[in-house]
PDB file of C-alpha atoms in Angstrom:
ATOM      1  CA  UNK N  25      19.211   1.241  -4.360  1.00 47.00           C
ATOM      2  CA  UNK N  26      18.321  -1.111  -7.191  1.00 50.00           C
ATOM      3  CA  UNK N  27      18.482   1.771  -9.724  1.00 47.00           C
ATOM      4  CA  UNK N  28      21.811   2.907  -8.355  1.00 45.00           C
ATOM      5  CA  UNK N  29      23.266  -0.566  -8.876  1.00 44.00           C
ATOM      6  CA  UNK N  30      21.929  -0.789 -12.344  1.00 40.00           C
ATOM      7  CA  UNK N  31      23.440   2.586 -13.328  1.00 42.00           C
ATOM      8  CA  UNK N  32      26.788   1.622 -11.893  1.00 42.00           C
ATOM      9  CA  UNK N  33      26.806  -1.644 -13.841  1.00 48.00           C
ATOM     10  CA  UNK N  34      25.784   0.091 -17.092  1.00 53.00           C
ATOM     11  CA  UNK N  35      28.763   2.616 -16.677  1.00 75.00           C
ATOM     12  CA  UNK N  36      31.330   0.066 -15.456  1.00 91.00           C
ATOM     13  CA  UNK N  37      34.304   0.808 -17.553  1.00 94.00           C
ATOM     14  CA  UNK N  38      36.332  -2.031 -16.057  1.00 95.00           C
ATOM     15  CA  UNK N  39      33.646  -4.589 -16.935  1.00 95.00           C
ATOM     16  CA  UNK N  40      33.523  -3.181 -20.463  1.00 94.00           C
ATOM     17  CA  UNK N  41      37.239  -3.794 -20.796  1.00 96.00           C
ATOM     18  CA  UNK N  42      37.088  -7.286 -19.309  1.00 96.00           C
ATOM     19  CA  UNK N  43      34.355  -8.064 -21.792  1.00 95.00           C
ATOM     20  CA  UNK N  44      36.479  -6.875 -24.668  1.00 95.00           C
ATOM     21  CA  UNK N  45      39.075  -9.458 -23.680  1.00 97.00           C
ATOM     22  CA  UNK N  46      36.367 -12.124 -23.654  1.00 96.00           C
ATOM     23  CA  UNK N  47      36.274 -12.548 -19.855  1.00 96.00           C
ATOM     24  CA  UNK N  48      38.414 -12.361 -16.753  1.00 96.00           C
ATOM     25  CA  UNK N  49      40.620 -15.461 -17.376  1.00 97.00           C
ATOM     26  CA  UNK N  50      41.506 -14.221 -20.879  1.00 97.00           C
ATOM     27  CA  UNK N  51      42.374 -10.766 -19.627  1.00 97.00           C
ATOM     28  CA  UNK N  52      44.575 -12.225 -16.840  1.00 98.00           C
ATOM     29  CA  UNK N  53      46.353 -14.371 -19.487  1.00 97.00           C
ATOM     30  CA  UNK N  54      46.851 -11.491 -21.900  1.00 97.00           C
ATOM     31  CA  UNK N  55      48.021  -8.940 -19.367  1.00 97.00           C
ATOM     32  CA  UNK N  56      49.582 -10.893 -16.536  1.00 97.00           C
ATOM     33  CA  UNK N  57      47.644  -8.684 -14.083  1.00 98.00           C
ATOM     34  CA  UNK N  58      46.455 -10.648 -11.041  1.00 98.00           C
ATOM     35  CA  UNK N  59      42.772 -11.806 -11.115  1.00 97.00           C
ATOM     36  CA  UNK N  60      42.101 -10.186  -7.780  1.00 97.00           C
ATOM     37  CA  UNK N  61      43.303  -6.792  -9.109  1.00 97.00           C
ATOM     38  CA  UNK N  62      41.032  -6.968 -12.102  1.00 97.00           C
ATOM     39  CA  UNK N  63      38.124  -8.169  -9.961  1.00 96.00           C
ATOM     40  CA  UNK N  64      38.604  -5.122  -7.741  1.00 96.00           C
ATOM     41  CA  UNK N  65      38.382  -2.924 -10.809  1.00 95.00           C
ATOM     42  CA  UNK N  66      35.111  -4.525 -11.854  1.00 95.00           C
ATOM     43  CA  UNK N  67      33.744  -3.959  -8.379  1.00 94.00           C
ATOM     44  CA  UNK N  68      34.660  -0.278  -8.370  1.00 92.00           C
ATOM     45  CA  UNK N  69      34.038   0.245 -12.108  1.00 91.00           C
ATOM     46  CA  UNK N  70      37.413   2.014 -12.495  1.00 91.00           C
ATOM     47  CA  UNK N  71      40.709   0.692 -13.985  1.00 94.00           C
ATOM     48  CA  UNK N  72      43.818   1.926 -12.240  1.00 92.00           C
ATOM     49  CA  UNK N  73      45.703   4.424 -14.450  1.00 93.00           C
ATOM     50  CA  UNK N  74      49.032   2.749 -13.701  1.00 95.00           C
ATOM     51  CA  UNK N  75      47.869  -0.434 -15.444  1.00 97.00           C
ATOM     52  CA  UNK N  76      46.390   1.086 -18.584  1.00 96.00           C
ATOM     53  CA  UNK N  77      49.491   0.834 -20.751  1.00 97.00           C
ATOM     54  CA  UNK N  78      49.927  -2.761 -19.688  1.00 97.00           C
ATOM     55  CA  UNK N  79      46.322  -3.546 -20.643  1.00 98.00           C
ATOM     56  CA  UNK N  80      46.682  -1.815 -24.006  1.00 97.00           C
ATOM     57  CA  UNK N  81      49.868  -3.801 -24.752  1.00 97.00           C
ATOM     58  CA  UNK N  82      48.150  -7.028 -23.786  1.00 97.00           C
ATOM     59  CA  UNK N  83      45.221  -6.250 -25.944  1.00 97.00           C
ATOM     60  CA  UNK N  84      47.433  -5.480 -28.924  1.00 97.00           C
ATOM     61  CA  UNK N  85      49.305  -8.727 -28.433  1.00 96.00           C
ATOM     62  CA  UNK N  86      46.023 -10.677 -28.317  1.00 96.00           C
ATOM     63  CA  UNK N  87      44.653  -8.819 -31.324  1.00 96.00           C
ATOM     64  CA  UNK N  88      41.868  -7.117 -29.308  1.00 96.00           C
ATOM     65  CA  UNK N  89      40.578  -3.755 -30.396  1.00 95.00           C
ATOM     66  CA  UNK N  90      41.147  -1.578 -27.358  1.00 95.00           C
ATOM     67  CA  UNK N  91      41.924   2.129 -27.328  1.00 94.00           C
ATOM     68  CA  UNK N  92      42.716   4.776 -24.662  1.00 93.00           C
ATOM     69  CA  UNK N  93      39.122   6.026 -25.130  1.00 92.00           C
ATOM     70  CA  UNK N  94      37.834   2.729 -23.753  1.00 92.00           C
ATOM     71  CA  UNK N  95      39.152   3.735 -20.264  1.00 91.00           C
ATOM     72  CA  UNK N  96      36.764   6.680 -20.100  1.00 85.00           C
ATOM     73  CA  UNK N  97      33.007   7.006 -20.006  1.00 67.00           C
TER      74      UNK N  97
END
């Protein structure tokens, strides 16, 4: 079980994206997406496809280097 959790956290796409924004509060501010929604993504490791464009627009506005490829492992 410990190894499984470690491998999930290493491949957590959602956490990778949150980290690019500089943390959860900054991602919420830049995208307007509710904190609880983003926290759910971090828990599952997957960002909902319906929010990807909104995240990319928020990243561009905040001068954060984020691309479509960042949403895939």
